[in-house]
Amino acid sequence: MVDLDSPMYDVISISVYTTLSLIVTVLILHAFTSKHKPPIPIILILVYSYCMSLSALSLLSIDVADGLYHTRDARSNDSNGAYQSPQYLRILWLTFYWSIQILAWILLPVCQAYLDQGHFTWYRKLFGAIIANLILYIVLGVVGLFALIALLIWLISNKQSGGPSDLMGFCIALSNTFGMTLLIFLLGYGIAKLPKWLWHRANYLRTLHQYHFRASKIYDELDEAKEEYVQKLQMLRALDMNVEEDDPNRRYVDYLTKSCFKDLNKFKVSALESTSRDISTCTYKSLVKLHKKIVAARRKYKASSYLWEWLQKKVYHIEAVLDAKRHSANRRIVNPFKGERRGPMAPLIDSLEFFWYVWFRPLFFRISAVFFFIFALVLVFCEFSIFFQQPFLRGLGIPNLSLFALIKKIAAAKVVLQIFSLLLMSFFTYIVFFGLFKLKIFKLYSLIPHHSDAASMLFSAVVLTRVVPALCYNFLQLLGITDKDGVSFFDVMGLQQLELKFFGSIGDFFQYNFPVFIVVVALLTFFDAPARIGSLFSIERFVYDKHFESERVREGREVIAACRRRKLLEVLKDGESRTDRRGSGNVISSNTRLTSLSDSDSDGEFGSHALDDLDDYGAGRRESKRSTAQRIKSLFRKHGRGSARSNESSQISLDDNALYSL
């Protein structure tokens, strides 16, 4: 049995938490990059960044439990007793903290800029990435220089002196200030948005309407991204046709052509005539700029394509769930775009899937929404309570109002302190991760499930590593922990007011008032203030009310219906070949019930377009609308479902051939 007061217990806890952090990191990377694998070096950097950040958050729970437990024991034996944290915890904090800082400000930004470079060799890409980041460092250095001048003026005017340690503390304070600014937006957004998001996800019909609202916008963005990408490929095609073989830059043109070979053939790109006159000025610098533009345009197009495919899968799945809910006697969810399960366990798995998605998942989401709503209220109250701990208010005798600070008085056992701190920090981290993955800070870097590219994942790692120290500091504030409680974190990072002590009351003001801004952001997000303000100015992306009557919803429904018709034709073609081989039509019959979803919709628009209005989809796929509809209806009659409803009056003005080309 390991003694809880021995260092071995902390070593075992650290090993377990590090292993769990590694597992969570792998799961996160798999969830966002399973079908779009980044290069191996980027994967290793991402694993190290996420693992170090999560390990630092879990280490804080060990540090808090150790410090509070031994400090309480020391004070009980000696009224003036103080506890000195163990050396190994300080070494771990030094390792984690400075590793995170190097990742956040040097390694990750350089890797991110490396992927955006247009050079053709690795060493030129690396040099260009360093130069690109030097611009940011110079800007930050200028800001820091003004702050340093203000510091020196204050020191001279107050006849004080500062050493290297004070300068280091000042630099740490600047880094923490930037992290706290990110924390204000991520935590404030997550506090307000997570309960609403969970509650709305429990309503499948509302979620389906939301996806329809997004579909039209995403489809337009995909069209624009494709047009921009094709334009860059046309410029490349013109270079490929006009640059001579003996030209010294010909090898770079061949490199670009080879890297874009599939897309050049896919889109049947021809040379852009307006580019021909600029061929004579083709230089290495112009090729680097073109390569950089191609990389950016391809990333934008791929991201839009993946997001469009992901949205379609979500819509088809929700439609299948709604249809299964109407026909609950069958106790299975039928999706025409997924293969049928086979084997002795297939009926059991189908039944479990049915009960989970139709009954238990909405209930789980609603319970989770209520829990996080209560947690958000408590968190907002505790964040606001930090305001009353300012020095000029302490004379009023106001106690620490934070509910989380009660753990210092209630929990006596070290293991209880550690478990409570770990659970509380886990909830904090989940809320911040929700804000990180949902809040689009920059449109170029978007996290798409299973299809996020390396640049987007690196951007998320940059934000996470910069916000982790601030999150740890805010967590200690909520618990009411100071440097007198024997926590090793303060030995490395220091107290925020100590780093800003040179500016007098400014340091105290920022330390005790920045949590109030978290509350402000949370309230603005909860009441959808940006959307309401945007609606007042008729900004289209914000014109979206709870009745979903906007034109965007109808357009999105039509776009999704056209895609469903095309995919259904592909399923029919594939089903015919399988039927010929096996002499059975079960592959199609088990999935055609999706189209009956129109019966559950009062407007008759869900699924009806999948049976009617079937247009041509290119050479070799031309088939009359009447014969295709009859074949589908015969499948319904064959398997005892009757004929599907038609809606001859509803027509979709959409070019399906253009849609298919996307």
XYZ file of C-alpha atoms in Angstrom:
662
model
C 0.000 0.000 0.000
C 1.464 3.333 -1.085
C 1.526 6.065 1.558
C -0.466 9.095 0.340
C 2.113 11.430 1.872
C 5.059 9.809 0.112
C 6.542 11.119 -3.160
C 5.847 7.721 -4.732
C 2.106 8.468 -4.628
C 2.651 11.683 -6.594
C 4.902 9.872 -9.065
C 2.228 7.231 -9.676
C -0.440 9.926 -10.076
C 1.708 11.866 -12.541
C 2.364 8.708 -14.572
C -1.340 7.856 -14.703
C -2.351 11.400 -15.669
C 0.325 11.602 -18.360
C -0.903 8.325 -19.848
C -4.486 9.578 -19.812
C -3.364 12.834 -21.428
C -1.671 10.872 -24.193
C -4.818 8.802 -24.765
C -7.004 11.921 -24.935
C -4.522 13.509 -27.355
C -4.640 10.495 -29.666
C -8.450 10.496 -29.563
C -8.592 14.209 -30.424
C -6.203 13.826 -33.346
C -8.114 10.788 -34.581
C -11.424 12.655 -34.356
C -10.158 15.508 -36.518
C -7.502 13.967 -38.774
C -8.462 10.297 -39.261
C -9.123 10.756 -43.006
C -6.631 13.538 -43.680
C -3.364 12.468 -42.065
C -0.789 15.240 -41.577
C 2.913 14.508 -42.157
C 4.608 12.413 -39.481
C 6.716 15.321 -38.075
C 3.568 17.439 -37.718
C 1.759 14.581 -35.966
C 4.624 14.225 -33.478
C 4.619 17.966 -32.760
C 0.838 17.949 -32.303
C 0.990 14.961 -29.968
C 3.714 16.620 -27.898
C 1.857 19.958 -27.762
C -1.515 18.529 -26.758
C 0.011 16.035 -24.340
C 2.133 18.675 -22.593
C -0.843 21.030 -22.292
C -3.164 18.371 -20.879
C -0.446 17.022 -18.578
C 0.132 20.522 -17.186
C -3.582 20.846 -16.426
C -3.637 17.485 -14.663
C -0.395 18.259 -12.805
C -2.128 21.269 -11.292
C -4.594 18.999 -9.461
C -1.672 17.079 -7.890
C 0.045 20.341 -6.970
C -3.098 21.807 -5.399
C -3.846 18.669 -3.366
C -0.258 18.389 -2.129
C 0.040 22.061 -1.238
C -3.305 22.443 0.553
C -2.985 19.175 2.468
C 0.507 19.789 3.803
C -0.071 23.502 4.423
C -3.109 22.695 6.542
C -1.090 20.083 8.431
C 1.782 22.513 9.000
C -0.529 25.259 10.264
C -2.260 22.866 12.631
C 1.072 22.032 14.267
C 2.520 25.529 14.185
C 0.506 28.706 13.730
C 3.373 30.247 11.777
C 4.249 27.069 9.930
C 4.638 27.071 6.169
C 4.987 24.239 3.707
C 7.693 24.177 1.080
C 6.605 22.298 -2.039
C 8.804 19.357 -3.098
C 11.619 19.915 -5.549
C 10.359 17.420 -8.138
C 7.092 19.340 -8.551
C 8.987 22.564 -9.219
C 11.168 20.769 -11.771
C 8.085 19.374 -13.501
C 6.470 22.805 -13.610
C 9.639 24.318 -15.049
C 9.685 21.606 -17.726
C 6.001 21.900 -18.597
C 5.789 25.672 -18.451
C 8.820 26.487 -20.588
C 8.099 23.658 -23.013
C 4.613 25.100 -23.521
C 6.029 28.603 -23.948
C 8.559 27.443 -26.560
C 5.836 25.531 -28.383
C 3.409 28.451 -28.262
C 5.739 31.211 -29.402
C 8.455 29.546 -31.479
C 8.025 25.960 -32.649
C 4.315 25.807 -33.519
C 4.161 29.204 -35.294
C 7.235 28.294 -37.354
C 5.700 24.932 -38.324
C 2.447 26.650 -39.231
C 4.220 29.221 -41.381
C 6.326 26.444 -42.947
C 3.179 24.837 -44.389
C 2.102 28.172 -45.884
C 5.367 28.836 -47.686
C 5.604 28.805 -51.472
C 9.261 27.830 -51.733
C 10.277 24.524 -53.292
C 13.003 23.286 -50.928
C 12.724 22.508 -47.223
C 15.518 24.846 -46.125
C 14.034 27.795 -48.023
C 10.624 27.014 -46.544
C 12.137 26.944 -43.065
C 13.998 30.204 -43.608
C 10.843 31.826 -44.995
C 8.816 30.596 -42.004
C 11.337 32.088 -39.568
C 11.318 35.409 -41.434
C 7.510 35.459 -41.448
C 7.409 34.926 -37.679
C 10.079 37.562 -37.102
C 7.541 40.138 -38.266
C 5.238 39.082 -35.434
C 8.125 39.015 -32.979
C 9.209 42.505 -34.025
C 5.692 43.863 -33.507
C 5.481 42.201 -30.095
C 8.970 43.457 -29.320
C 7.991 47.045 -30.101
C 4.975 46.761 -27.810
C 7.145 45.191 -25.128
C 9.754 47.933 -25.586
C 7.219 50.655 -24.836
C 6.082 48.699 -21.785
C 9.712 48.265 -20.708
C 10.358 51.995 -21.066
C 7.300 52.656 -18.909
C 8.680 50.174 -16.372
C 12.062 51.915 -16.256
C 10.427 55.330 -15.870
C 8.355 54.018 -12.983
C 11.414 52.483 -11.320
C 13.406 55.722 -11.632
C 10.555 57.925 -10.423
C 10.020 55.682 -7.392
C 13.743 55.278 -6.739
C 13.600 51.515 -7.083
C 15.855 49.087 -8.881
C 15.059 45.975 -10.824
C 17.112 42.941 -11.667
C 17.010 40.182 -14.264
C 14.406 38.281 -12.251
C 12.073 41.275 -12.370
C 12.539 41.563 -16.136
C 11.805 37.840 -16.544
C 8.686 38.226 -14.427
C 7.609 41.150 -16.567
C 7.992 39.071 -19.760
C 6.010 36.242 -18.190
C 3.279 38.721 -17.325
C 3.063 39.879 -20.955
C 2.740 36.297 -22.162
C 0.128 35.537 -19.525
C -1.801 38.656 -20.450
C -2.117 37.439 -24.024
C -3.221 34.028 -22.769
C -5.789 35.582 -20.473
C -7.222 37.525 -23.392
C -7.711 34.260 -25.277
C -9.179 32.681 -22.147
C -11.756 35.464 -21.884
C -13.171 34.601 -25.308
C -12.834 30.809 -25.198
C -14.140 30.287 -21.666
C -16.799 33.002 -21.970
C -18.036 31.554 -25.251
C -17.980 27.982 -23.963
C -19.818 28.786 -20.719
C -22.789 30.251 -22.560
C -22.820 28.191 -25.743
C -22.229 24.638 -24.498
C -25.545 24.210 -22.572
C -27.533 25.707 -25.475
C -25.713 23.552 -28.010
C -26.394 20.372 -26.017
C -30.064 21.262 -25.551
C -30.614 22.036 -29.226
C -28.846 18.854 -30.335
C -31.495 16.857 -28.486
C -34.098 18.173 -30.966
C -33.430 16.379 -34.250
C -35.882 18.401 -36.326
C -34.421 21.700 -35.148
C -30.911 20.416 -35.826
C -31.984 19.362 -39.315
C -33.308 22.858 -39.997
C -30.054 24.345 -38.733
C -28.101 22.161 -41.125
C -30.382 23.269 -43.961
C -29.660 26.855 -42.993
C -25.910 26.184 -43.174
C -26.092 24.088 -46.347
C -26.823 26.946 -48.727
C -24.005 29.088 -47.343
C -21.505 26.220 -47.356
C -22.487 25.280 -50.908
C -21.931 28.876 -52.061
C -18.556 28.950 -50.293
C -17.627 25.677 -51.976
C -18.540 27.095 -55.367
C -16.462 30.210 -54.741
C -13.521 28.177 -53.413
C -13.613 25.920 -56.463
C -13.717 28.895 -58.823
C -10.748 30.498 -57.067
C -8.777 27.252 -57.081
C -9.492 26.577 -60.763
C -8.350 30.096 -61.616
C -4.983 29.429 -59.950
C -4.736 26.108 -61.797
C -5.416 27.911 -65.084
C -2.473 30.165 -64.385
C -0.356 27.088 -63.720
C -1.557 25.459 -66.946
C -0.551 28.563 -68.905
C 2.912 28.428 -67.376
C 3.224 24.744 -68.154
C 2.337 25.340 -71.803
C 4.537 28.375 -72.376
C 7.685 27.976 -70.260
C 10.432 26.432 -72.348
C 12.241 23.252 -71.382
C 15.608 25.015 -71.176
C 14.233 27.698 -68.856
C 15.991 27.562 -65.434
C 12.600 27.800 -63.696
C 11.108 24.925 -65.688
C 11.785 22.419 -62.896
C 9.655 24.470 -60.496
C 6.813 24.559 -63.005
C 7.086 20.769 -63.321
C 7.012 20.474 -59.538
C 3.792 22.476 -59.350
C 2.236 20.569 -62.235
C 3.064 17.247 -60.637
C 1.655 18.272 -57.246
C -1.597 19.453 -58.880
C -1.795 16.732 -61.535
C -4.972 15.082 -60.204
C -6.847 18.362 -59.842
C -5.741 19.570 -63.278
C -7.272 16.455 -64.815
C -10.289 16.421 -62.518
C -11.367 19.935 -63.460
C -10.096 19.674 -67.060
C -8.237 22.931 -66.617
C -7.277 24.917 -69.695
C -4.761 27.746 -69.864
C -5.864 31.180 -68.725
C -5.453 33.458 -71.728
C -4.863 36.590 -69.689
C -1.767 34.940 -68.173
C 0.023 34.311 -71.448
C 1.283 37.853 -71.725
C 3.017 37.554 -68.339
C 4.926 34.389 -69.183
C 7.967 36.322 -70.306
C 8.353 37.720 -66.779
C 8.240 34.293 -65.130
C 10.751 34.336 -62.276
C 11.443 32.261 -59.187
C 9.806 34.927 -57.048
C 6.615 34.888 -59.122
C 6.516 31.080 -58.978
C 6.857 31.202 -55.196
C 3.908 33.602 -55.003
C 1.857 31.386 -57.330
C 2.724 28.292 -55.292
C 1.653 30.047 -52.092
C -1.636 31.102 -53.688
C -2.240 27.568 -54.955
C -1.601 26.134 -51.486
C -4.029 28.589 -49.883
C -6.682 28.096 -52.577
C -6.377 24.291 -52.411
C -6.658 24.338 -48.626
C -9.766 26.487 -48.819
C -11.327 24.261 -51.471
C -10.496 21.036 -49.634
C -11.853 22.411 -46.365
C -15.086 23.513 -48.059
C -15.399 20.122 -49.788
C -14.879 18.183 -46.578
C -17.290 20.415 -44.683
C -19.893 19.959 -47.415
C -19.534 16.163 -47.330
C -19.674 16.152 -43.531
C -22.857 18.246 -43.548
C -24.532 15.913 -46.036
C -23.746 12.875 -43.888
C -25.189 14.607 -40.847
C -28.384 15.528 -42.697
C -28.872 12.032 -44.108
C -28.312 10.491 -40.690
C -30.802 12.789 -38.960
C -33.373 12.122 -41.679
C -32.858 8.395 -41.153
C -33.325 8.789 -37.380
C -36.519 10.811 -37.836
C -37.833 8.230 -40.256
C -36.964 5.400 -37.831
C -38.823 7.243 -35.085
C -41.955 7.275 -37.245
C -41.598 3.549 -37.962
C -40.459 2.545 -34.472
C -41.957 -0.940 -34.849
C -39.006 -1.940 -37.044
C -36.479 -0.841 -34.395
C -33.697 -0.068 -36.833
C -32.239 3.009 -38.445
C -32.034 2.685 -42.231
C -29.677 4.935 -44.138
C -29.487 4.404 -47.922
C -25.890 5.621 -47.994
C -24.530 3.109 -45.469
C -24.046 -0.584 -45.968
C -26.392 -3.038 -44.315
C -25.052 -4.859 -41.272
C -24.731 -8.603 -41.633
C -23.973 -11.407 -39.244
C -25.620 -12.966 -36.181
C -25.120 -9.789 -34.070
C -26.546 -7.419 -36.703
C -30.163 -7.381 -35.344
C -28.933 -6.694 -31.804
C -26.607 -3.895 -32.927
C -29.390 -2.375 -35.065
C -31.756 -2.410 -32.076
C -29.173 -0.855 -29.752
C -28.435 1.825 -32.338
C -32.141 2.527 -32.690
C -32.734 2.944 -28.936
C -29.611 5.074 -28.526
C -30.341 7.588 -31.293
C -34.121 7.670 -30.972
C -34.572 7.652 -27.190
C -31.424 7.746 -25.042
C -29.234 10.202 -26.957
C -31.747 13.097 -26.781
C -32.278 12.337 -23.079
C -28.524 12.259 -22.465
C -28.048 15.578 -24.243
C -30.823 17.239 -22.235
C -29.441 15.982 -18.925
C -25.956 17.153 -19.937
C -27.365 20.538 -20.954
C -29.023 20.997 -17.559
C -25.834 19.956 -15.761
C -23.595 22.340 -17.709
C -26.146 25.129 -17.360
C -26.016 24.808 -13.573
C -22.224 24.516 -13.720
C -22.088 27.630 -15.921
C -24.173 29.623 -13.431
C -21.885 28.592 -10.579
C -18.800 29.346 -12.660
C -20.054 32.795 -13.658
C -20.822 33.603 -10.014
C -17.372 32.415 -8.908
C -15.624 34.370 -11.670
C -17.472 37.505 -10.619
C -16.630 36.885 -6.953
C -12.924 37.390 -7.731
C -13.707 41.095 -8.173
C -14.453 41.420 -4.441
C -11.025 40.088 -3.434
C -9.270 43.303 -4.456
C -7.063 44.918 -1.787
C -9.193 48.060 -1.424
C -12.267 45.887 -0.687
C -10.616 43.554 1.813
C -11.034 46.133 4.546
C -14.801 45.730 4.251
C -14.517 42.190 5.572
C -16.079 40.538 2.516
C -15.290 36.796 2.575
C -14.327 34.769 -0.472
C -17.666 34.188 -2.174
C -16.392 31.559 -4.611
C -18.157 28.243 -4.035
C -15.098 26.404 -5.313
C -13.015 27.949 -2.508
C -14.985 25.897 0.019
C -12.870 22.888 -0.902
C -10.056 24.387 1.171
C -12.220 24.116 4.273
C -14.284 20.994 3.583
C -11.925 18.417 2.066
C -9.478 17.049 4.619
C -8.049 14.043 2.762
C -5.404 14.548 0.122
C -7.048 12.132 -2.290
C -10.348 14.042 -2.018
C -8.589 17.311 -2.813
C -6.885 15.709 -5.795
C -10.047 14.116 -7.225
C -12.072 17.301 -6.760
C -9.387 19.426 -8.422
C -9.039 16.967 -11.304
C -12.792 16.803 -11.975
C -13.171 20.558 -11.767
C -10.203 21.129 -14.069
C -11.630 18.526 -16.485
C -14.869 20.495 -16.767
C -12.907 23.710 -17.291
C -10.799 22.075 -19.985
C -13.837 20.625 -21.758
C -15.500 24.049 -21.894
C -12.319 25.650 -23.252
C -11.954 22.860 -25.832
C -15.562 23.394 -26.883
C -14.847 27.069 -27.441
C -11.607 26.247 -29.257
C -13.234 23.752 -31.664
C -16.504 25.660 -32.185
C -15.463 29.305 -32.168
C -14.119 30.274 -35.595
C -11.413 32.804 -34.730
C -10.061 32.845 -38.268
C -12.092 31.474 -41.166
C -9.045 30.033 -42.913
C -8.287 27.619 -40.065
C -11.427 25.557 -39.497
C -11.556 22.260 -37.626
C -13.641 19.721 -39.527
C -14.274 16.274 -38.014
C -11.961 13.685 -39.605
C -10.792 16.124 -42.316
C -8.877 18.916 -40.544
C -5.623 19.753 -42.276
C -2.243 20.166 -40.613
C -2.352 23.992 -40.617
C -5.697 24.059 -38.797
C -4.540 21.549 -36.198
C -1.351 23.537 -35.633
C -3.404 26.694 -35.172
C -5.544 24.965 -32.528
C -2.356 23.790 -30.779
C -0.991 27.360 -30.799
C -4.157 28.697 -29.160
C -4.243 25.866 -26.619
C -0.616 26.230 -25.529
C -1.020 29.977 -25.113
C -4.173 29.685 -23.033
C -3.099 26.832 -20.698
C -1.012 28.961 -18.256
C -3.826 31.499 -17.988
C -6.364 28.715 -17.426
C -4.232 27.299 -14.593
C -3.929 30.730 -13.000
C -7.660 31.423 -13.250
C -8.392 28.004 -11.746
C -6.259 28.839 -8.710
C -8.037 32.172 -8.385
C -11.404 30.436 -8.251
C -10.134 28.114 -5.510
C -8.812 31.101 -3.561
C -5.276 29.682 -3.567
C -2.325 32.036 -3.086
C 1.445 31.644 -2.916
C 1.095 31.006 0.845
C -0.675 27.690 0.259
C 2.447 25.771 -0.767
C 1.555 25.341 -4.446
C 4.584 24.895 -6.708
C 2.865 26.572 -9.653
C 3.558 30.001 -8.170
C 7.260 29.218 -7.812
C 7.523 28.973 -11.604
C 4.858 31.228 -13.038
C 4.610 33.634 -10.124
C 1.680 35.705 -9.036
C 0.267 37.931 -11.732
C 0.178 40.899 -9.404
C 3.868 40.357 -8.584
C 4.890 40.582 -12.214
C 2.846 43.762 -12.594
C 3.705 45.246 -9.223
C 5.867 47.866 -10.912
C 2.723 49.576 -12.197
C 1.083 49.834 -8.798
C -2.678 49.425 -8.890
C -2.659 48.454 -12.597
C -1.414 44.966 -11.752
C -4.081 44.446 -9.129
C -6.739 45.864 -11.440
C -5.956 43.418 -14.243
C -5.611 40.415 -11.939
C -8.953 40.909 -10.199
C -10.959 42.344 -13.090
C -10.103 40.179 -16.084
C -12.496 37.409 -14.872
C -15.296 39.989 -15.062
C -14.721 40.180 -18.828
C -15.315 36.411 -18.987
C -18.740 37.054 -17.466
C -19.402 39.849 -19.982
C -18.496 37.632 -22.967
C -20.638 34.823 -21.544
C -23.680 37.104 -21.185
C -23.259 38.533 -24.685
C -22.997 35.021 -26.112
C -25.944 33.669 -24.121
C -28.278 36.402 -25.364
C -26.899 36.175 -28.931
C -25.929 39.827 -28.887
C -23.744 39.634 -32.058
C -26.593 37.974 -33.970
C -29.135 40.522 -32.775
C -26.885 43.426 -33.674
C -26.196 41.856 -37.074
C -29.905 41.421 -37.689
C -30.499 45.109 -37.005
C -28.054 45.951 -39.796
C -29.541 43.243 -42.079
C -26.320 41.225 -42.199
C -27.369 38.033 -43.968
C -25.384 35.559 -41.880
C -27.234 36.720 -38.731
C -30.766 36.885 -40.159
C -31.957 33.632 -38.642
C -34.882 33.362 -36.228
C -36.262 30.454 -34.249
C -38.992 29.769 -36.815
C -36.434 29.015 -39.545
C -38.439 30.812 -42.244
C -35.486 32.473 -43.913
C -34.749 31.965 -47.559
C -31.481 30.293 -46.617
C -33.307 27.345 -45.051
C -35.372 26.726 -48.177
C -32.346 27.070 -50.436
C -30.331 24.711 -48.276
C -33.136 22.163 -48.306
C -33.197 22.270 -52.090
C -29.430 21.863 -52.379
C -29.437 18.890 -50.003
C -32.381 17.347 -51.892
C -30.500 17.591 -55.184
C -27.431 15.935 -53.653
C -29.621 13.223 -52.189
C -31.130 12.500 -55.605
C -27.680 12.122 -57.133
C -26.442 9.865 -54.346
C -29.644 7.803 -54.469
C -29.072 7.147 -58.158
C -25.592 5.907 -57.319
C -27.058 3.603 -54.675
C -29.560 2.266 -57.230
C -26.832 1.603 -59.780
C -24.712 -0.138 -57.179
C -27.730 -2.079 -55.905
C -28.560 -3.364 -59.375
C -25.107 -4.874 -59.796
C -25.293 -6.522 -56.379
C -28.769 -7.824 -57.094
C -27.546 -9.441 -60.287
C -24.736 -11.167 -58.388
C -26.788 -12.389 -55.418
C -30.283 -12.577 -56.890
C -31.659 -10.445 -54.071
C -32.616 -6.824 -53.743
C -32.070 -6.524 -50.013
C -29.279 -3.972 -50.384
C -31.703 -1.476 -51.835
C -34.838 -2.530 -50.044
C -33.278 -2.177 -46.617
C -32.441 1.431 -47.292
C -35.187 2.959 -49.389
C -37.335 3.917 -46.410
C -35.373 7.180 -46.046
C -37.437 8.745 -48.789
C -40.669 8.234 -46.856
C -39.572 10.965 -44.474
C -41.702 13.277 -46.561
C -44.775 11.757 -44.868
C -43.679 13.204 -41.529
C -43.188 16.734 -42.849
C -46.188 18.995 -43.153
C -44.798 20.637 -46.270
C -44.018 17.316 -47.900
C -40.503 18.477 -48.818
C -38.398 15.888 -46.963
C -37.554 13.024 -49.243
C -40.136 13.728 -51.953
C -37.493 15.131 -54.277
C -35.569 11.884 -53.975
C -38.410 10.073 -55.742
C -39.521 12.759 -58.153
C -37.697 15.398 -60.172
C -34.860 12.964 -60.981
C -32.703 14.733 -63.545
C -29.817 13.688 -65.756
C -26.380 13.328 -64.197
C -23.939 13.335 -67.080
C -23.225 11.069 -70.014
C -23.941 7.400 -69.399
C -26.346 8.256 -66.543
C -29.191 9.648 -68.631
C -32.456 8.087 -67.660
C -36.035 9.304 -67.845
C -37.570 10.735 -64.711
C -40.648 8.572 -65.047
C -38.851 5.212 -65.424
C -36.529 5.901 -62.467
C -39.421 6.872 -60.207
C -41.314 3.754 -61.256
C -38.337 1.542 -60.388
C -38.077 3.072 -56.914
C -41.819 2.776 -56.325
C -41.720 -0.862 -57.384
C -39.105 -1.478 -54.717
C -41.466 -0.035 -52.108
C -44.320 -2.268 -53.303
C -42.070 -5.315 -53.434
C -41.048 -4.959 -49.796
C -44.459 -4.060 -48.399
C -44.117 -0.302 -47.961
C -46.505 0.898 -50.653
C -45.734 3.729 -53.030
C -43.990 6.882 -52.006
C -45.647 10.218 -52.223
C -44.831 12.553 -55.049
C -44.781 16.279 -55.145
C -45.097 17.307 -58.762
C -45.726 20.929 -57.888
C -42.382 21.440 -56.165
C -39.497 21.978 -58.562
C -35.870 22.732 -57.792
C -34.084 25.270 -59.895
C -30.620 23.835 -59.446
C -28.069 22.724 -62.003
C -27.415 19.151 -60.897
C -24.596 18.692 -63.403
C -22.798 21.656 -61.829
C -23.502 20.202 -58.397
C -22.097 16.850 -59.453
C -18.916 18.490 -60.704
C -18.239 19.879 -57.234
